[in-house]
Amino acid sequence: MRFSTRAGYGLRAAVNLARNYPKQISLQEISREEGISLKYLEQLFRTLKKNKLVLSQKGREGGYVLSKNPRMIKVGEIIETLEGPIIPMECAAGKCDVKCSCASSVVWTRLQEQIKKTLYSIRLNDLTK
Amino acid sequence: MRFSTRAGYGLRAAVNLARNYPKQISLQEISREEGISLKYLEQLFRTLKKNKLVLSQKGREGGYVLSKNPRMIKVGEIIETLEGPIIPMECAAGKCDVKCSCASSVVWTRLQEQIKKTLYSIRLNDLTK
DNA sequence: TTAATTCCTAGTTTATTACTATGTTTTTAT
DNA sequence: ATAAAAACATAGTAATAAACTAGGAATTAA
């Protein structure tokens, strides 16, 4: 049971932006500071942008900023954007066949709730102190 | 973010044993009832046995039983046995390099705690009703 | 006009998961 | 005794996804 490095890297990058908020930061800086491949960061930020979590400016002296105050951005948003929805097991996805009306599905739905609850209770600015 | 089918299948099989406890059940029966490959079940049960969660009897009329009353077996035991320890991100493993003394690591450790707490608060007999 | 940046698509490598194949050994019913 | 049914064991394969790279195009400010 692991979250992907997309989530790990993405969160670190987002915290970096949160620390610098509202200053605009280039991915090169983040890449250098966090030791994450620039090209990989570009991919991550494309999806972050598509989901309106960051704003960007192209061209020289360009970069990214969080789209809202870090106080308003929940860690869960970043992670679900980069990883897709939190679904520990098919059972918890709702699309259950007969076999999955099984007793153990309550484990996975309860787990799903708890994970989401945890991730959505932490905001980016909680991680900048 | 997904748990493996090992955990899903293994849990279902364990719940099946719990329902039949203390009767001994063969993997063929479980395979038939749960629609899980027999050979795959054999693998899973080898590791369950190695970790003393089940007892076995070889030979004709043989099979498996839970090693303890289902009241005493936590879902987390089954899952961690089959999947390995719950570590949402390297950060949470303790073996953190400099980069991972980062702010975001508190997310992963808190998440780890919550997941464990959830999985260890449910017992097999909670799933047999 | 050049350098630095975001933006875009596709490809490649690597690792893991999921599952299969082919047995051996043990035990019980017949 | 023998045959069937079960656990036990190892190795191999196929599919999938994750992680990352390559090579650019478009944009913008110094």
mmCIF file with all atom_site columns, N, CA and C (backbone and C1' of nucleotides) in Angstrom, chain C residues 5-21:
data_model
loop_
_atom_site.group_PDB
_atom_site.id
_atom_site.type_symbol
_atom_site.label_atom_id
_atom_site.label_alt_id
_atom_site.label_comp_id
_atom_site.label_asym_id
_atom_site.label_entity_id
_atom_site.label_seq_id
_atom_site.pdbx_PDB_ins_code
_atom_site.Cartn_x
_atom_site.Cartn_y
_atom_site.Cartn_z
_atom_site.occupancy
_atom_site.B_iso_or_equiv
_atom_site.pdbx_formal_charge
_atom_site.auth_seq_id
_atom_site.auth_comp_id
_atom_site.auth_asym_id
_atom_site.auth_atom_id
_atom_site.pdbx_PDB_model_num
ATOM 1   P P     . DT C 1 5  ? 14.168 30.410  -15.550 1.00 0.00 ? 5  DT C P     1
ATOM 2   O "O5'" . DT C 1 5  ? 12.849 29.632  -15.991 1.00 0.00 ? 5  DT C "O5'" 1
ATOM 3   C "C5'" . DT C 1 5  ? 11.603 30.169  -15.675 1.00 0.00 ? 5  DT C "C5'" 1
ATOM 4   C "C4'" . DT C 1 5  ? 10.622 30.046  -16.824 1.00 0.00 ? 5  DT C "C4'" 1
ATOM 5   C "C3'" . DT C 1 5  ? 9.832  28.748  -16.884 1.00 0.00 ? 5  DT C "C3'" 1
ATOM 6   O "O3'" . DT C 1 5  ? 8.901  28.654  -15.841 1.00 0.00 ? 5  DT C "O3'" 1
ATOM 7   C "C1'" . DT C 1 5  ? 10.184 29.761  -19.022 1.00 0.00 ? 5  DT C "C1'" 1
ATOM 8   P P     . DT C 1 6  ? 8.240  27.267  -15.468 1.00 0.00 ? 6  DT C P     1
ATOM 9   O "O5'" . DT C 1 6  ? 6.948  27.258  -16.409 1.00 0.00 ? 6  DT C "O5'" 1
ATOM 10  C "C5'" . DT C 1 6  ? 6.036  28.360  -16.379 1.00 0.00 ? 6  DT C "C5'" 1
ATOM 11  C "C4'" . DT C 1 6  ? 5.168  28.319  -17.630 1.00 0.00 ? 6  DT C "C4'" 1
ATOM 12  C "C3'" . DT C 1 6  ? 4.198  27.151  -17.690 1.00 0.00 ? 6  DT C "C3'" 1
ATOM 13  O "O3'" . DT C 1 6  ? 2.948  27.636  -18.190 1.00 0.00 ? 6  DT C "O3'" 1
ATOM 14  C "C1'" . DT C 1 6  ? 5.563  27.137  -19.619 1.00 0.00 ? 6  DT C "C1'" 1
ATOM 15  P P     . DC C 1 7  ? 1.666  26.690  -18.199 1.00 0.00 ? 7  DC C P     1
ATOM 16  O "O5'" . DC C 1 7  ? 1.855  25.856  -19.541 1.00 0.00 ? 7  DC C "O5'" 1
ATOM 17  C "C5'" . DC C 1 7  ? 1.323  26.386  -20.759 1.00 0.00 ? 7  DC C "C5'" 1
ATOM 18  C "C4'" . DC C 1 7  ? 1.664  25.448  -21.904 1.00 0.00 ? 7  DC C "C4'" 1
ATOM 19  C "C3'" . DC C 1 7  ? 0.947  24.097  -21.873 1.00 0.00 ? 7  DC C "C3'" 1
ATOM 20  O "O3'" . DC C 1 7  ? 0.145  24.010  -23.041 1.00 0.00 ? 7  DC C "O3'" 1
ATOM 21  C "C1'" . DC C 1 7  ? 3.233  23.855  -22.438 1.00 0.00 ? 7  DC C "C1'" 1
ATOM 22  P P     . DC C 1 8  ? -1.129 23.021  -23.055 1.00 0.00 ? 8  DC C P     1
ATOM 23  O "O5'" . DC C 1 8  ? -0.495 21.749  -23.764 1.00 0.00 ? 8  DC C "O5'" 1
ATOM 24  C "C5'" . DC C 1 8  ? -0.010 21.899  -25.113 1.00 0.00 ? 8  DC C "C5'" 1
ATOM 25  C "C4'" . DC C 1 8  ? 0.770  20.684  -25.527 1.00 0.00 ? 8  DC C "C4'" 1
ATOM 26  C "C3'" . DC C 1 8  ? 0.201  19.332  -25.112 1.00 0.00 ? 8  DC C "C3'" 1
ATOM 27  O "O3'" . DC C 1 8  ? -0.513 18.818  -26.231 1.00 0.00 ? 8  DC C "O3'" 1
ATOM 28  C "C1'" . DC C 1 8  ? 2.596  19.404  -25.161 1.00 0.00 ? 8  DC C "C1'" 1
ATOM 29  P P     . DT C 1 9  ? -1.350 17.436  -26.104 1.00 0.00 ? 9  DT C P     1
ATOM 30  O "O5'" . DT C 1 9  ? -0.276 16.412  -26.679 1.00 0.00 ? 9  DT C "O5'" 1
ATOM 31  C "C5'" . DT C 1 9  ? 0.475  16.788  -27.832 1.00 0.00 ? 9  DT C "C5'" 1
ATOM 32  C "C4'" . DT C 1 9  ? 1.382  15.641  -28.233 1.00 0.00 ? 9  DT C "C4'" 1
ATOM 33  C "C3'" . DT C 1 9  ? 0.841  14.251  -27.915 1.00 0.00 ? 9  DT C "C3'" 1
ATOM 34  O "O3'" . DT C 1 9  ? 0.986  13.443  -29.064 1.00 0.00 ? 9  DT C "O3'" 1
ATOM 35  C "C1'" . DT C 1 9  ? 3.002  14.519  -26.967 1.00 0.00 ? 9  DT C "C1'" 1
ATOM 36  P P     . DA C 1 10 ? 0.361  11.954  -29.120 1.00 0.00 ? 10 DA C P     1
ATOM 37  O "O5'" . DA C 1 10 ? 1.703  11.107  -29.086 1.00 0.00 ? 10 DA C "O5'" 1
ATOM 38  C "C5'" . DA C 1 10 ? 2.875  11.635  -29.715 1.00 0.00 ? 10 DA C "C5'" 1
ATOM 39  C "C4'" . DA C 1 10 ? 4.096  10.916  -29.192 1.00 0.00 ? 10 DA C "C4'" 1
ATOM 40  C "C3'" . DA C 1 10 ? 3.878  9.430   -28.932 1.00 0.00 ? 10 DA C "C3'" 1
ATOM 41  O "O3'" . DA C 1 10 ? 4.846  8.717   -29.681 1.00 0.00 ? 10 DA C "O3'" 1
ATOM 42  C "C1'" . DA C 1 10 ? 4.982  10.446  -27.103 1.00 0.00 ? 10 DA C "C1'" 1
ATOM 43  P P     . DG C 1 11 ? 4.880  7.137   -29.757 1.00 0.00 ? 11 DG C P     1
ATOM 44  O "O5'" . DG C 1 11 ? 6.222  6.811   -28.947 1.00 0.00 ? 11 DG C "O5'" 1
ATOM 45  C "C5'" . DG C 1 11 ? 7.426  7.499   -29.302 1.00 0.00 ? 11 DG C "C5'" 1
ATOM 46  C "C4'" . DG C 1 11 ? 8.453  7.263   -28.211 1.00 0.00 ? 11 DG C "C4'" 1
ATOM 47  C "C3'" . DG C 1 11 ? 8.635  5.788   -27.863 1.00 0.00 ? 11 DG C "C3'" 1
ATOM 48  O "O3'" . DG C 1 11 ? 10.017 5.473   -27.924 1.00 0.00 ? 11 DG C "O3'" 1
ATOM 49  C "C1'" . DG C 1 11 ? 8.241  7.058   -25.900 1.00 0.00 ? 11 DG C "C1'" 1
ATOM 50  P P     . DT C 1 12 ? 10.467 3.953   -27.864 1.00 0.00 ? 12 DT C P     1
ATOM 51  O "O5'" . DT C 1 12 ? 11.097 3.879   -26.407 1.00 0.00 ? 12 DT C "O5'" 1
ATOM 52  C "C5'" . DT C 1 12 ? 11.972 4.914   -25.984 1.00 0.00 ? 12 DT C "C5'" 1
ATOM 53  C "C4'" . DT C 1 12 ? 12.340 4.669   -24.535 1.00 0.00 ? 12 DT C "C4'" 1
ATOM 54  C "C3'" . DT C 1 12 ? 12.556 3.182   -24.216 1.00 0.00 ? 12 DT C "C3'" 1
ATOM 55  O "O3'" . DT C 1 12 ? 13.766 3.095   -23.481 1.00 0.00 ? 12 DT C "O3'" 1
ATOM 56  C "C1'" . DT C 1 12 ? 11.024 4.135   -22.700 1.00 0.00 ? 12 DT C "C1'" 1
ATOM 57  P P     . DT C 1 13 ? 14.542 1.718   -23.427 1.00 0.00 ? 13 DT C P     1
ATOM 58  O "O5'" . DT C 1 13 ? 14.880 1.568   -21.888 1.00 0.00 ? 13 DT C "O5'" 1
ATOM 59  C "C5'" . DT C 1 13 ? 15.003 2.740   -21.093 1.00 0.00 ? 13 DT C "C5'" 1
ATOM 60  C "C4'" . DT C 1 13 ? 14.329 2.524   -19.763 1.00 0.00 ? 13 DT C "C4'" 1
ATOM 61  C "C3'" . DT C 1 13 ? 14.609 1.159   -19.127 1.00 0.00 ? 13 DT C "C3'" 1
ATOM 62  O "O3'" . DT C 1 13 ? 15.409 1.427   -18.001 1.00 0.00 ? 13 DT C "O3'" 1
ATOM 63  C "C1'" . DT C 1 13 ? 12.355 1.834   -18.823 1.00 0.00 ? 13 DT C "C1'" 1
ATOM 64  P P     . DT C 1 14 ? 16.150 0.274   -17.194 1.00 0.00 ? 14 DT C P     1
ATOM 65  O "O5'" . DT C 1 14 ? 15.198 0.048   -15.949 1.00 0.00 ? 14 DT C "O5'" 1
ATOM 66  C "C5'" . DT C 1 14 ? 14.684 1.203   -15.284 1.00 0.00 ? 14 DT C "C5'" 1
ATOM 67  C "C4'" . DT C 1 14 ? 13.546 0.783   -14.387 1.00 0.00 ? 14 DT C "C4'" 1
ATOM 68  C "C3'" . DT C 1 14 ? 13.772 -0.572  -13.714 1.00 0.00 ? 14 DT C "C3'" 1
ATOM 69  O "O3'" . DT C 1 14 ? 13.841 -0.311  -12.330 1.00 0.00 ? 14 DT C "O3'" 1
ATOM 70  C "C1'" . DT C 1 14 ? 11.555 -0.362  -14.561 1.00 0.00 ? 14 DT C "C1'" 1
ATOM 71  P P     . DA C 1 15 ? 14.164 -1.472  -11.285 1.00 0.00 ? 15 DA C P     1
ATOM 72  O "O5'" . DA C 1 15 ? 12.707 -1.717  -10.700 1.00 0.00 ? 15 DA C "O5'" 1
ATOM 73  C "C5'" . DA C 1 15 ? 11.908 -0.569  -10.404 1.00 0.00 ? 15 DA C "C5'" 1
ATOM 74  C "C4'" . DA C 1 15 ? 10.537 -1.037  -10.009 1.00 0.00 ? 15 DA C "C4'" 1
ATOM 75  C "C3'" . DA C 1 15 ? 10.561 -2.309  -9.170  1.00 0.00 ? 15 DA C "C3'" 1
ATOM 76  O "O3'" . DA C 1 15 ? 9.814  -2.041  -8.012  1.00 0.00 ? 15 DA C "O3'" 1
ATOM 77  C "C1'" . DA C 1 15 ? 9.070  -2.546  -11.019 1.00 0.00 ? 15 DA C "C1'" 1
ATOM 78  P P     . DT C 1 16 ? 9.718  -3.093  -6.810  1.00 0.00 ? 16 DT C P     1
ATOM 79  O "O5'" . DT C 1 16 ? 8.201  -3.512  -6.965  1.00 0.00 ? 16 DT C "O5'" 1
ATOM 80  C "C5'" . DT C 1 16 ? 7.262  -2.491  -7.304  1.00 0.00 ? 16 DT C "C5'" 1
ATOM 81  C "C4'" . DT C 1 16 ? 5.978  -3.120  -7.743  1.00 0.00 ? 16 DT C "C4'" 1
ATOM 82  C "C3'" . DT C 1 16 ? 5.602  -4.341  -6.905  1.00 0.00 ? 16 DT C "C3'" 1
ATOM 83  O "O3'" . DT C 1 16 ? 4.363  -4.021  -6.322  1.00 0.00 ? 16 DT C "O3'" 1
ATOM 84  C "C1'" . DT C 1 16 ? 5.319  -4.755  -9.242  1.00 0.00 ? 16 DT C "C1'" 1
ATOM 85  P P     . DT C 1 17 ? 3.634  -4.987  -5.268  1.00 0.00 ? 17 DT C P     1
ATOM 86  O "O5'" . DT C 1 17 ? 2.410  -5.522  -6.154  1.00 0.00 ? 17 DT C "O5'" 1
ATOM 87  C "C5'" . DT C 1 17 ? 1.811  -4.614  -7.064  1.00 0.00 ? 17 DT C "C5'" 1
ATOM 88  C "C4'" . DT C 1 17 ? 0.936  -5.357  -8.030  1.00 0.00 ? 17 DT C "C4'" 1
ATOM 89  C "C3'" . DT C 1 17 ? 0.108  -6.463  -7.394  1.00 0.00 ? 17 DT C "C3'" 1
ATOM 90  O "O3'" . DT C 1 17 ? -1.215 -6.234  -7.816  1.00 0.00 ? 17 DT C "O3'" 1
ATOM 91  C "C1'" . DT C 1 17 ? 1.264  -7.280  -9.310  1.00 0.00 ? 17 DT C "C1'" 1
ATOM 92  P P     . DA C 1 18 ? -2.409 -7.061  -7.145  1.00 0.00 ? 18 DA C P     1
ATOM 93  O "O5'" . DA C 1 18 ? -2.582 -8.210  -8.217  1.00 0.00 ? 18 DA C "O5'" 1
ATOM 94  C "C5'" . DA C 1 18 ? -2.849 -7.835  -9.559  1.00 0.00 ? 18 DA C "C5'" 1
ATOM 95  C "C4'" . DA C 1 18 ? -2.803 -9.071  -10.409 1.00 0.00 ? 18 DA C "C4'" 1
ATOM 96  C "C3'" . DA C 1 18 ? -3.558 -10.262 -9.832  1.00 0.00 ? 18 DA C "C3'" 1
ATOM 97  O "O3'" . DA C 1 18 ? -4.496 -10.652 -10.812 1.00 0.00 ? 18 DA C "O3'" 1
ATOM 98  C "C1'" . DA C 1 18 ? -1.409 -10.924 -10.570 1.00 0.00 ? 18 DA C "C1'" 1
ATOM 99  P P     . DC C 1 19 ? -5.610 -11.779 -10.420 1.00 0.00 ? 19 DC C P     1
ATOM 100 O "O5'" . DC C 1 19 ? -4.893 -13.061 -10.993 1.00 0.00 ? 19 DC C "O5'" 1
ATOM 101 C "C5'" . DC C 1 19 ? -4.466 -13.008 -12.375 1.00 0.00 ? 19 DC C "C5'" 1
ATOM 102 C "C4'" . DC C 1 19 ? -3.469 -14.100 -12.621 1.00 0.00 ? 19 DC C "C4'" 1
ATOM 103 C "C3'" . DC C 1 19 ? -3.918 -15.507 -12.243 1.00 0.00 ? 19 DC C "C3'" 1
ATOM 104 O "O3'" . DC C 1 19 ? -4.346 -16.155 -13.436 1.00 0.00 ? 19 DC C "O3'" 1
ATOM 105 C "C1'" . DC C 1 19 ? -1.588 -15.142 -11.948 1.00 0.00 ? 19 DC C "C1'" 1
ATOM 106 P P     . DT C 1 20 ? -4.771 -17.721 -13.354 1.00 0.00 ? 20 DT C P     1
ATOM 107 O "O5'" . DT C 1 20 ? -3.446 -18.403 -13.943 1.00 0.00 ? 20 DT C "O5'" 1
ATOM 108 C "C5'" . DT C 1 20 ? -2.794 -17.805 -15.046 1.00 0.00 ? 20 DT C "C5'" 1
ATOM 109 C "C4'" . DT C 1 20 ? -1.637 -18.688 -15.473 1.00 0.00 ? 20 DT C "C4'" 1
ATOM 110 C "C3'" . DT C 1 20 ? -1.947 -20.190 -15.501 1.00 0.00 ? 20 DT C "C3'" 1
ATOM 111 O "O3'" . DT C 1 20 ? -1.342 -20.703 -16.683 1.00 0.00 ? 20 DT C "O3'" 1
ATOM 112 C "C1'" . DT C 1 20 ? -0.100 -19.802 -14.082 1.00 0.00 ? 20 DT C "C1'" 1
ATOM 113 P P     . DA C 1 21 ? -1.727 -22.217 -17.149 1.00 0.00 ? 21 DA C P     1
ATOM 114 O "O5'" . DA C 1 21 ? -0.328 -22.960 -17.055 1.00 0.00 ? 21 DA C "O5'" 1
ATOM 115 C "C5'" . DA C 1 21 ? 0.834  -22.217 -16.732 1.00 0.00 ? 21 DA C "C5'" 1
ATOM 116 C "C4'" . DA C 1 21 ? 2.001  -23.175 -16.590 1.00 0.00 ? 21 DA C "C4'" 1
ATOM 117 C "C3'" . DA C 1 21 ? 1.635  -24.656 -16.651 1.00 0.00 ? 21 DA C "C3'" 1
ATOM 118 O "O3'" . DA C 1 21 ? 2.694  -25.342 -17.294 1.00 0.00 ? 21 DA C "O3'" 1
ATOM 119 C "C1'" . DA C 1 21 ? 2.536  -24.164 -14.519 1.00 0.00 ? 21 DA C "C1'" 1
#
